[in-house]
Amino acid sequence: MTNYAEGMLKDGALKGKTIIVTGGGTGLGKSMATYFSKLGANTVITSRKLEVLHETAKEITEHSGYPVLALACDVRDYEQVEQVIQDSKKEFGQVDVLLNNAAGNFISPTERLSHRAFDTVVDIVLKGSYNFTLALGKDWIQNKQKGNILSIVTTYAWTGSGYVVPSACAKAGVLSMTRSLAVEWAKYGIRCNAIAPGPFPTKGAWERLLPGGLKDKFDPAKKVPVGRVGDHQELANLAAYMVSDFSAYVNGEVITIDGGEWLKGAGEFSMLDQVPEELWEAMEMGRKKEGSKLKMMWLYLNGLRKVKFK
Ligand code: HXC
Ligand code: NAP
């Protein structure tokens, strides 16, 4: 039975922890915040649109019974970030975990971008993540408190990707910050990790990365060896483990959850999954010099007809 859409951790696994989720009002941030709350965490969700946050907070609390605090904040503004931390502490006493999830992104040939467009994405993704990391890290160190930082990056943080270059630069920066601070701040009891998701359908990502008719022309599931896109609960399960104390020995790691997508793109011969059985059989017959020439030729031509390399 497939149960990847079910919760994984035991009830109360995050009880007593206060977790700030940036970009927690929508998409994957909302799904992760929902599961953290279900596991007993005090959850703070923050982004620019307060109305969206209030709606999400109400929905989560009604479902879980645990408190969710909605706070408006533009992650690009350090003072607003500090205010979120102060308000969270006022409400819940202390903050234990930061989930850097807020992002901005869109597709474009790089030469068509204005410098402001480039700044916008880098500022949300990289500056937003280091603003929260720095403000909370200082607070934890000053108060001699342990902490845990999890950042959502992408697989193109290390491969790079055309047409989303500001996002690729920024996510690479977030990954580098994660690995650097995992070592530097371990002495303070602060650990830092990242998750690199492959395609998980959300309105925010799909509208910006597959706009117009692209959605109908390009099916992201086809690029994934396991043959499907991700289920939000799968990511929420991994994130809940990473923010829990069960992962206390995991530090400086980036965990990919993409069904093998990026490796398929990297593998020199991955396109050979288009080769049908007949063609493999014909090639094997030829190699072993067995069977009739006629059958081999038929298998070969029939197989070749089905190959559709792009
Ligand atoms: C080119 C664009 C653009 C586009 C905006 N700009 N959209 N340029 N193509 N599609 C330019 C504008 O013209 C402007 O430059 C500058 O960027 C700032 O635009 P604003 O609209 O003023 O910015 P702002 O209101 O701050 O909105 C930020 C945003 C928006 C990033 C542009 O899309 C947003 O709010 N996004 C948040 C949610 C989001 O992006 N979610 C998707 C995450 S998915 P000029 O020069 O005209 O002033 C993700 C998935 C990764 O990261 C991996 C998937 C597998
Ligand atoms: P999403 O729903 O659009 O989430 C982005 C969130 O960031 C929104 O809630 C948005 O809220 C918030 N945000 C944007 N700009 C902000 C700012 N300046 N200050 C504060 N908050 C801001 O998209 P998503 O798909 O769930 O993405 C979530 C994360 O997963 C991102 O880090 C993304 O890069 C990553 N990711 C997604 C996929 C995927 O397939 N979906 C794959 C790989 C990685 P407001 O508009 O209210 O500010």
XYZ file of N, CA and C in Angstrom, residues 71-299:
687
model
N 2.000 36.645 11.245
C 2.675 37.946 11.336
C 3.122 38.413 9.955
N 2.727 39.622 9.589
C 3.147 40.158 8.284
C 4.611 40.577 8.354
N 5.360 40.254 7.305
C 6.781 40.635 7.266
C 7.308 40.443 5.863
N 8.029 41.448 5.381
C 8.759 41.287 4.129
C 10.167 40.837 4.515
N 10.536 39.645 4.113
C 11.831 39.080 4.557
C 13.026 39.916 4.119
N 12.817 40.829 3.174
C 13.917 41.664 2.692
C 14.267 42.782 3.679
N 13.370 43.014 4.649
C 13.517 44.144 5.571
C 13.953 43.630 6.950
N 15.217 43.925 7.327
C 15.785 43.352 8.555
C 14.991 43.746 9.808
N 14.504 45.002 9.820
C 13.761 45.435 11.016
C 12.460 44.668 11.179
N 11.783 44.409 10.055
C 10.545 43.617 10.122
C 10.847 42.185 10.590
N 11.978 41.670 10.159
C 12.381 40.311 10.559
C 12.611 40.264 12.076
N 13.332 41.266 12.592
C 13.579 41.313 14.043
C 12.272 41.412 14.817
N 11.324 42.169 14.249
C 10.023 42.344 14.907
C 9.276 41.006 15.001
N 9.341 40.204 13.930
C 8.686 38.879 13.946
C 9.264 38.025 15.072
N 10.589 38.086 15.224
C 11.235 37.273 16.266
C 10.784 37.747 17.656
N 10.757 39.074 17.845
C 10.326 39.611 19.144
C 8.872 39.241 19.431
N 7.996 39.385 18.416
C 6.567 39.067 18.613
C 6.365 37.580 18.881
N 7.156 36.751 18.238
C 7.038 35.298 18.447
C 7.453 34.938 19.870
N 8.535 35.577 20.343
C 9.003 35.301 21.701
C 7.992 35.778 22.741
N 7.375 36.922 22.421
C 6.369 37.473 23.340
C 5.191 36.488 23.474
N 4.824 35.889 22.355
C 3.664 34.985 22.345
C 4.014 33.616 22.938
N 5.177 33.094 22.573
C 5.473 31.693 22.922
C 6.686 31.521 23.853
N 7.318 32.618 24.276
C 8.447 32.520 25.217
C 9.792 32.418 24.516
N 9.918 31.533 23.551
C 11.178 31.418 22.795
C 10.899 30.830 21.416
N 11.873 31.000 20.523
C 11.771 30.379 19.190
C 12.818 29.266 19.131
N 12.440 28.105 18.632
C 13.359 26.965 18.578
C 13.859 26.657 17.172
N 12.993 26.910 16.186
C 13.313 26.473 14.820
C 12.958 27.569 13.821
N 13.816 27.712 12.807
C 13.520 28.612 11.679
C 13.430 27.776 10.407
N 12.347 27.943 9.671
C 12.251 27.324 8.342
C 12.259 28.433 7.299
N 13.401 28.582 6.609
C 13.516 29.558 5.517
C 12.864 28.960 4.274
N 11.645 29.395 3.995
C 10.892 28.816 2.879
C 10.429 29.866 1.869
N 10.305 31.129 2.306
C 9.799 32.183 1.408
C 10.680 32.292 0.170
N 10.056 32.522 -0.983
C 10.835 32.643 -2.223
C 10.080 33.468 -3.243
N 10.833 33.980 -4.197
C 10.269 34.628 -5.375
C 10.985 34.049 -6.579
N 10.261 33.889 -7.671
C 10.873 33.250 -8.844
C 10.009 33.513 -10.070
N 10.598 33.502 -11.248
C 9.859 33.489 -12.514
C 10.831 33.082 -13.605
N 10.292 32.628 -14.728
C 11.184 32.221 -15.824
C 11.402 33.399 -16.770
N 12.603 33.490 -17.283
C 12.908 34.524 -18.275
C 14.293 34.281 -18.856
N 14.482 34.532 -20.160
C 15.859 34.590 -20.661
C 16.581 35.678 -19.865
N 17.787 35.379 -19.410
C 18.466 36.285 -18.473
C 18.676 37.677 -19.071
N 18.981 37.730 -20.389
C 19.266 39.036 -20.993
C 18.015 39.919 -21.067
N 16.840 39.343 -20.851
C 15.607 40.137 -20.835
C 15.293 40.722 -19.449
N 16.038 40.299 -18.425
C 15.749 40.768 -17.062
C 16.281 42.171 -16.829
N 15.511 42.995 -16.119
C 16.070 44.265 -15.652
C 16.900 43.960 -14.411
N 17.794 44.879 -14.053
C 18.590 44.618 -12.835
C 17.695 44.586 -11.610
N 16.547 45.314 -11.682
C 15.608 45.281 -10.545
C 14.949 43.908 -10.419
N 14.653 43.291 -11.560
C 14.053 41.953 -11.529
C 15.024 40.957 -10.888
N 16.313 41.069 -11.259
C 17.344 40.187 -10.683
C 17.411 40.398 -9.168
N 17.480 41.710 -8.782
C 17.542 42.036 -7.339
C 16.356 41.434 -6.591
N 15.173 41.560 -7.194
C 13.950 41.160 -6.488
C 14.032 39.704 -6.042
N 14.408 38.821 -6.946
C 14.457 37.393 -6.602
C 15.593 37.104 -5.625
N 16.767 37.671 -5.898
C 17.909 37.420 -4.998
C 17.607 37.978 -3.600
N 16.975 39.137 -3.542
C 16.677 39.737 -2.235
C 15.694 38.889 -1.428
N 14.663 38.371 -2.093
C 13.691 37.554 -1.343
C 14.357 36.260 -0.872
N 15.040 35.592 -1.805
C 15.547 34.245 -1.496
C 16.807 34.293 -0.625
N 17.815 35.025 -1.070
C 19.098 34.993 -0.332
C 19.097 35.963 0.848
N 18.757 37.239 0.544
C 18.775 38.229 1.636
C 17.728 37.861 2.690
N 16.543 37.425 2.213
C 15.485 37.035 3.154
C 15.948 35.918 4.065
N 16.644 34.931 3.502
C 17.118 33.798 4.319
C 18.226 34.230 5.268
N 19.155 35.080 4.779
C 20.226 35.468 5.725
C 19.740 36.479 6.746
N 18.743 37.306 6.391
C 18.170 38.216 7.398
C 17.624 37.422 8.585
N 16.785 36.420 8.298
C 16.183 35.640 9.382
C 17.231 34.819 10.124
N 18.173 34.249 9.363
C 19.203 33.401 9.972
C 20.078 34.232 10.914
N 20.479 35.415 10.451
C 21.355 36.270 11.254
C 20.629 36.774 12.505
N 19.411 37.270 12.314
C 18.679 37.854 13.450
C 18.407 36.796 14.519
N 17.981 35.618 14.093
C 17.648 34.571 15.062
C 18.922 33.951 15.645
N 19.936 33.794 14.809
C 21.217 33.242 15.284
C 21.806 34.121 16.389
N 21.808 35.429 16.182
C 22.329 36.361 17.207
C 21.545 36.197 18.505
N 20.221 36.100 18.368
C 19.348 35.991 19.529
C 19.641 34.693 20.304
N 19.761 33.595 19.569
C 20.039 32.308 20.209
C 21.385 32.336 20.915
N 22.398 32.869 20.244
C 23.753 32.864 20.813
C 23.794 33.744 22.068
N 23.161 34.911 21.967
C 23.143 35.831 23.117
C 22.436 35.202 24.319
N 21.381 34.447 24.043
C 20.605 33.852 25.144
C 21.046 32.425 25.480
N 22.172 32.010 24.879
C 22.711 30.655 25.119
C 21.639 29.589 24.901
N 20.922 29.766 23.803
C 19.834 28.833 23.488
C 20.186 28.032 22.239
N 19.810 26.763 22.231
C 20.043 25.937 21.038
C 19.081 26.330 19.937
N 19.441 26.045 18.692
C 18.549 26.389 17.579
C 18.704 25.432 16.415
N 17.747 25.520 15.513
C 17.741 24.617 14.354
C 17.224 25.397 13.143
N 18.019 25.430 12.080
C 17.617 26.182 10.877
C 17.513 25.213 9.700
N 16.357 25.237 9.061
C 16.152 24.411 7.870
C 15.800 25.358 6.727
N 16.472 25.208 5.587
C 16.194 26.092 4.443
C 15.749 25.256 3.246
N 14.741 25.768 2.544
C 14.269 25.077 1.342
C 15.028 25.653 0.146
N 15.822 24.806 -0.506
C 16.528 25.258 -1.716
C 15.931 24.535 -2.934
N 16.714 24.246 -3.941
C 16.240 23.472 -5.090
C 17.437 22.661 -5.582
N 17.202 21.712 -6.478
C 18.328 20.909 -6.963
C 19.235 21.740 -7.882
N 18.698 22.818 -8.474
C 19.584 23.633 -9.318
C 20.457 24.579 -8.485
N 20.395 24.452 -7.142
C 21.332 25.213 -6.305
C 22.762 24.749 -6.595
N 22.949 23.488 -6.994
C 24.313 23.025 -7.316
C 24.517 22.744 -8.801
N 23.452 22.524 -9.558
C 23.674 22.307 -10.999
C 23.604 23.626 -11.761
N 22.923 24.630 -11.180
C 22.571 25.826 -11.930
C 21.440 25.498 -12.892
N 20.757 26.523 -13.407
C 19.739 26.290 -14.442
C 19.512 27.566 -15.226
N 19.493 27.414 -16.558
C 19.118 28.549 -17.388
C 17.683 28.947 -17.117
N 17.351 30.168 -17.455
C 15.991 30.720 -17.417
C 15.438 30.981 -16.009
N 16.170 30.578 -14.971
C 15.820 30.951 -13.588
C 17.117 31.357 -12.872
N 17.928 32.142 -13.561
C 19.290 32.404 -13.065
C 19.311 33.157 -11.727
N 18.471 34.190 -11.516
C 18.507 34.829 -10.192
C 18.180 33.848 -9.072
N 17.199 32.995 -9.308
C 16.831 31.998 -8.302
C 17.976 31.010 -8.082
N 18.613 30.576 -9.173
C 19.724 29.619 -9.036
C 20.869 30.228 -8.232
N 21.201 31.496 -8.527
C 22.282 32.180 -7.770
C 21.918 32.257 -6.294
N 20.666 32.644 -6.038
C 20.245 32.863 -4.653
C 20.170 31.551 -3.870
N 19.643 30.512 -4.484
C 19.529 29.225 -3.777
C 20.930 28.649 -3.513
N 21.856 28.869 -4.459
C 23.241 28.414 -4.238
C 23.821 29.138 -3.026
N 23.496 30.426 -2.891
C 23.959 31.197 -1.737
C 23.379 30.655 -0.435
N 22.105 30.299 -0.472
C 21.460 29.770 0.745
C 22.107 28.433 1.134
N 22.405 27.622 0.132
C 23.042 26.325 0.414
C 24.436 26.532 1.010
N 25.170 27.497 0.471
C 26.510 27.778 0.979
C 26.447 28.321 2.410
N 25.470 29.181 2.666
C 25.295 29.693 4.038
C 25.005 28.528 4.989
N 24.148 27.614 4.539
C 23.759 26.465 5.373
C 24.985 25.637 5.760
N 25.809 25.312 4.756
C 26.975 24.474 5.029
C 28.013 25.214 5.887
N 28.168 26.514 5.629
C 29.156 27.301 6.382
C 28.769 27.401 7.853
N 27.505 27.772 8.093
C 27.079 27.982 9.479
C 26.906 26.675 10.239
N 26.661 25.584 9.511
C 26.539 24.278 10.172
C 27.819 23.992 10.953
N 28.945 24.421 10.406
C 30.227 24.201 11.070
C 30.486 25.325 12.093
N 30.306 26.577 11.646
C 30.657 27.702 12.529
C 29.786 27.760 13.790
N 28.501 27.493 13.639
C 27.594 27.672 14.786
C 27.284 26.389 15.559
N 27.899 25.273 15.158
C 27.632 24.020 15.883
C 28.039 24.156 17.348
N 29.094 24.942 17.586
C 29.574 25.112 18.975
C 28.523 25.802 19.858
N 27.581 26.488 19.246
C 26.505 27.137 20.021
C 25.263 26.244 20.120
N 25.349 25.047 19.559
C 24.171 24.156 19.588
C 23.164 24.501 18.500
N 23.642 25.215 17.467
C 22.746 25.560 16.351
C 23.117 24.678 15.163
N 22.141 23.959 14.632
C 22.450 23.181 13.419
C 21.681 23.735 12.227
N 22.246 23.517 11.048
C 21.699 24.091 9.815
C 21.646 23.021 8.731
N 20.489 22.857 8.128
C 20.337 21.892 7.040
C 19.447 22.473 5.955
N 19.405 21.768 4.835
C 18.544 22.222 3.731
C 17.829 21.024 3.108
N 16.709 21.327 2.482
C 15.992 20.330 1.682
C 15.915 20.878 0.262
N 16.199 20.015 -0.707
C 16.092 20.410 -2.118
C 14.946 19.623 -2.760
N 13.773 20.248 -2.873
C 12.656 19.515 -3.489
C 12.735 19.556 -5.017
N 12.235 18.507 -5.634
C 11.960 18.530 -7.074
C 10.576 19.117 -7.273
N 9.883 18.785 -8.366
C 8.577 19.396 -8.608
C 7.470 18.923 -7.658
N 6.909 19.891 -6.930
C 5.740 19.686 -6.055
C 4.719 20.736 -6.486
N 3.598 20.346 -7.067
C 2.665 21.351 -7.583
C 2.184 22.329 -6.512
N 2.367 23.621 -6.788
C 1.771 24.680 -5.965
C 1.322 25.765 -6.948
N 0.348 26.545 -6.522
C -0.145 27.628 -7.376
C 0.990 28.625 -7.663
N 1.713 28.995 -6.589
C 2.775 29.998 -6.723
C 3.835 29.591 -7.741
N 4.309 28.359 -7.637
C 5.377 27.909 -8.542
C 4.834 27.662 -9.940
N 3.712 26.981 -10.044
C 3.197 26.595 -11.377
C 2.815 27.830 -12.201
N 2.205 28.848 -11.549
C 1.808 30.052 -12.296
C 3.018 30.807 -12.833
N 4.130 30.745 -12.080
C 5.294 31.537 -12.484
C 6.297 30.754 -13.329
N 6.333 29.433 -13.126
C 7.333 28.638 -13.848
C 6.753 27.926 -15.070
N 5.430 27.769 -15.073
C 4.757 27.174 -16.235
C 3.598 28.076 -16.658
N 3.894 29.341 -16.995
C 2.790 30.264 -17.309
C 2.178 29.975 -18.682
N 1.009 30.574 -18.923
C 0.353 30.459 -20.232
C 0.113 29.002 -20.585
N 0.432 28.651 -21.831
C 0.174 27.291 -22.298
C 1.266 26.295 -21.921
N 2.326 26.750 -21.220
C 3.452 25.842 -20.926
C 3.016 24.619 -20.128
N 1.999 24.836 -19.273
C 1.500 23.753 -18.423
C 1.026 22.567 -19.269
N 0.407 22.883 -20.439
C -0.131 21.811 -21.283
C 0.957 21.181 -22.152
N 1.997 21.944 -22.443
C 3.054 21.438 -23.338
C 4.124 20.651 -22.581
N 4.238 20.913 -21.280
C 5.371 20.390 -20.534
C 4.867 19.761 -19.232
N 5.008 18.458 -19.121
C 4.530 17.776 -17.915
C 5.737 17.469 -17.019
N 5.885 18.170 -15.875
C 7.069 17.968 -15.016
C 7.226 16.513 -14.576
N 6.139 15.774 -14.461
C 6.234 14.379 -13.999
C 7.066 13.528 -14.959
N 7.064 13.906 -16.250
C 7.779 13.102 -17.257
C 9.298 13.135 -17.064
N 9.787 14.155 -16.344
C 11.230 14.256 -16.126
C 11.688 13.461 -14.896
N 10.703 12.881 -14.185
C 11.018 12.254 -12.901
C 11.051 10.731 -13.054
N 12.187 10.082 -12.751
C 12.265 8.629 -12.908
C 11.143 7.861 -12.218
N 10.701 8.303 -11.036
C 9.621 7.552 -10.379
C 8.263 7.839 -11.016
N 8.221 8.750 -11.989
C 7.031 8.916 -12.822
C 5.917 9.781 -12.261
N 6.237 10.590 -11.260
C 5.188 11.458 -10.720
C 5.818 12.667 -10.042
N 4.957 13.671 -9.763
C 5.426 14.813 -8.981
C 5.291 14.471 -7.496
N 5.819 15.330 -6.641
C 5.798 15.047 -5.202
C 4.461 15.350 -4.565
N 4.180 14.624 -3.488
C 2.996 14.888 -2.677
C 3.443 15.769 -1.500
N 2.659 16.813 -1.204
C 3.076 17.764 -0.154
C 3.403 17.080 1.180
N 2.659 16.005 1.486
C 2.902 15.343 2.776
C 4.283 14.689 2.823
N 4.775 14.274 1.656
C 6.118 13.671 1.618
C 7.171 14.684 2.059
N 7.015 15.909 1.570
C 7.950 16.964 1.961
C 7.740 17.324 3.433
N 6.465 17.412 3.846
C 6.163 17.751 5.243
C 6.754 16.711 6.191
N 6.707 15.443 5.811
C 7.288 14.379 6.650
C 8.787 14.585 6.828
N 9.470 14.858 5.711
C 10.922 15.058 5.771
C 11.260 16.308 6.592
N 10.502 17.386 6.348
C 10.763 18.642 7.068
C 10.520 18.458 8.563
N 9.461 17.729 8.920
C 9.149 17.518 10.343
C 10.285 16.734 11.016
N 10.807 15.750 10.321
C 11.953 14.994 10.859
C 13.151 15.935 11.054
N 13.387 16.792 10.058
C 14.556 17.674 10.111
C 14.442 18.734 11.208
N 13.228 19.176 11.516
C 13.092 20.189 12.580
C 12.943 19.533 13.957
N 12.773 18.219 13.979
C 12.611 17.520 15.261
C 13.983 17.156 15.832
N 13.987 16.680 17.081
C 15.256 16.259 17.685
C 15.673 14.872 17.214
N 14.803 14.178 16.480
C 15.192 12.862 15.935
C 16.355 13.002 14.949
N 16.505 14.198 14.365
C 17.582 14.397 13.372
C 18.777 15.142 13.989
N 18.921 15.050 15.329
C 19.923 15.869 16.030
C 21.354 15.707 15.500
N 21.650 14.557 14.887
C 23.027 14.324 14.404
C 23.190 14.707 12.932
N 22.121 15.206 12.321
C 22.198 15.633 10.912
C 22.510 17.124 10.908
N 23.638 17.506 10.347
C 24.059 18.908 10.368
C 24.863 19.223 9.108
N 24.491 20.297 8.414
C 25.227 20.702 7.210
C 24.823 19.894 5.984
N 23.684 19.236 6.070
C 23.270 18.333 4.985
C 22.226 19.007 4.091
N 22.247 18.632 2.808
C 21.127 19.005 1.937
C 20.489 17.701 1.463
N 19.218 17.544 1.751
C 18.529 16.302 1.394
C 17.635 16.548 0.181
N 17.885 15.788 -0.865
C 17.112 15.927 -2.098
C 15.870 15.064 -2.021
N 14.730 15.643 -2.416
C 13.486 14.861 -2.471
C 12.839 15.178 -3.822
N 13.269 14.422 -4.841
C 12.850 14.758 -6.210
C 12.597 13.537 -7.099
N 12.453 12.365 -6.484
C 12.185 11.161 -7.273
C 13.291 10.820 -8.259
N 14.479 11.373 -8.053
C 15.623 11.094 -8.946
C 15.712 12.048 -10.128
N 14.939 13.146 -10.080
C 14.846 14.028 -11.255
C 16.181 14.621 -11.713
N 16.939 15.200 -10.778
C 18.139 15.918 -11.247
C 19.206 14.957 -11.749
N 19.268 13.760 -11.139
C 20.263 12.791 -11.612
C 19.916 12.281 -13.000
N 18.613 12.190 -13.278
C 18.212 11.762 -14.624
C 18.708 12.787 -15.650
N 18.546 14.050 -15.301
C 19.009 15.107 -16.203
C 20.523 15.062 -16.384
N 21.229 14.642 -15.329
C 22.694 14.646 -15.373
C 23.263 13.413 -16.081
N 22.556 12.305 -16.035
C 23.087 11.042 -16.569
C 23.218 11.083 -18.089
N 24.424 10.806 -18.583
C 24.727 10.898 -20.015
C 23.775 10.044 -20.864
N 23.389 8.864 -20.342
C 22.599 7.942 -21.158
C 21.178 7.752 -20.643
N 20.703 8.694 -19.806
C 19.354 8.547 -19.237
C 18.287 8.439 -20.316
N 18.559 9.025 -21.499
C 17.528 9.011 -22.546
C 17.311 7.610 -23.117
N 18.168 6.666 -22.740
C 17.995 5.305 -23.267
C 16.760 4.612 -22.678
N 16.105 5.242 -21.712
C 14.842 4.627 -21.272
C 13.764 4.720 -22.358
N 14.072 5.435 -23.440
C 13.159 5.494 -24.595
C 13.332 4.277 -25.509
N 14.404 3.511 -25.288
C 14.659 2.354 -26.166
C 13.711 1.220 -25.797
N 12.877 0.758 -26.740
C 11.920 -0.305 -26.414
C 12.578 -1.687 -26.345
N 11.849 -2.621 -25.723
C 12.359 -3.983 -25.513
C 12.843 -4.620 -26.814
N 12.055 -4.411 -27.924
C 12.414 -5.067 -29.205
C 13.830 -4.708 -29.631
N 14.161 -3.419 -29.428
C 15.465 -2.958 -29.885
C 16.583 -3.558 -29.028
N 16.340 -3.597 -27.704
C 17.341 -4.226 -26.824
C 17.534 -5.693 -27.224
N 16.373 -6.367 -27.544
C 16.440 -7.778 -27.887
C 17.217 -7.979 -29.193
N 16.920 -7.098 -30.178
C 17.623 -7.205 -31.468
C 19.126 -7.004 -31.286
N 19.467 -6.037 -30.431
C 20.895 -5.764 -30.208
C 21.567 -6.951 -29.517
N 20.819 -7.584 -28.572
C 21.384 -8.732 -27.863
C 21.561 -9.918 -28.823
N 20.546 -10.125 -29.699
C 20.652 -11.210 -30.686
C 21.870 -11.006 -31.579
N 22.048 -9.758 -31.987
C 23.189 -9.441 -32.856
C 24.507 -9.697 -32.150
N 24.556 -9.307 -30.884
C 25.794 -9.454 -30.104
C 26.128 -10.930 -29.899
N 25.060 -11.745 -29.600
C 25.294 -13.176 -29.325
C 25.268 -14.016 -30.599
N 24.931 -13.354 -31.717
C 24.830 -14.025 -33.026
C 23.908 -15.232 -32.966
N 22.708 -15.049 -32.406
C 21.743 -16.152 -32.370
C 20.418 -15.679 -32.967
N 19.506 -16.641 -33.320
C 18.197 -16.304 -33.903
C 18.346 -16.013 -35.391
N 17.195 -15.893 -36.075
C 17.254 -15.668 -37.518
C 17.518 -14.202 -37.825
N 18.176 -13.982 -38.943
C 18.504 -12.609 -39.342
C 17.230 -11.816 -39.578
N 16.202 -12.540 -40.125
C 14.932 -11.879 -40.460
C 14.248 -11.347 -39.196
N 14.225 -12.216 -38.147
C 13.574 -11.807 -36.894
C 14.328 -10.621 -36.262
N 15.646 -10.739 -36.325
C 16.458 -9.669 -35.738
C 16.178 -8.332 -36.447
N 16.091 -8.409 -37.774
C 15.847 -7.194 -38.557
C 14.478 -6.611 -38.231
N 13.486 -7.528 -38.074
C 12.116 -7.064 -37.781
C 12.082 -6.357 -36.422
N 12.722 -7.029 -35.410
C 12.752 -6.439 -34.056
C 13.456 -5.083 -34.086
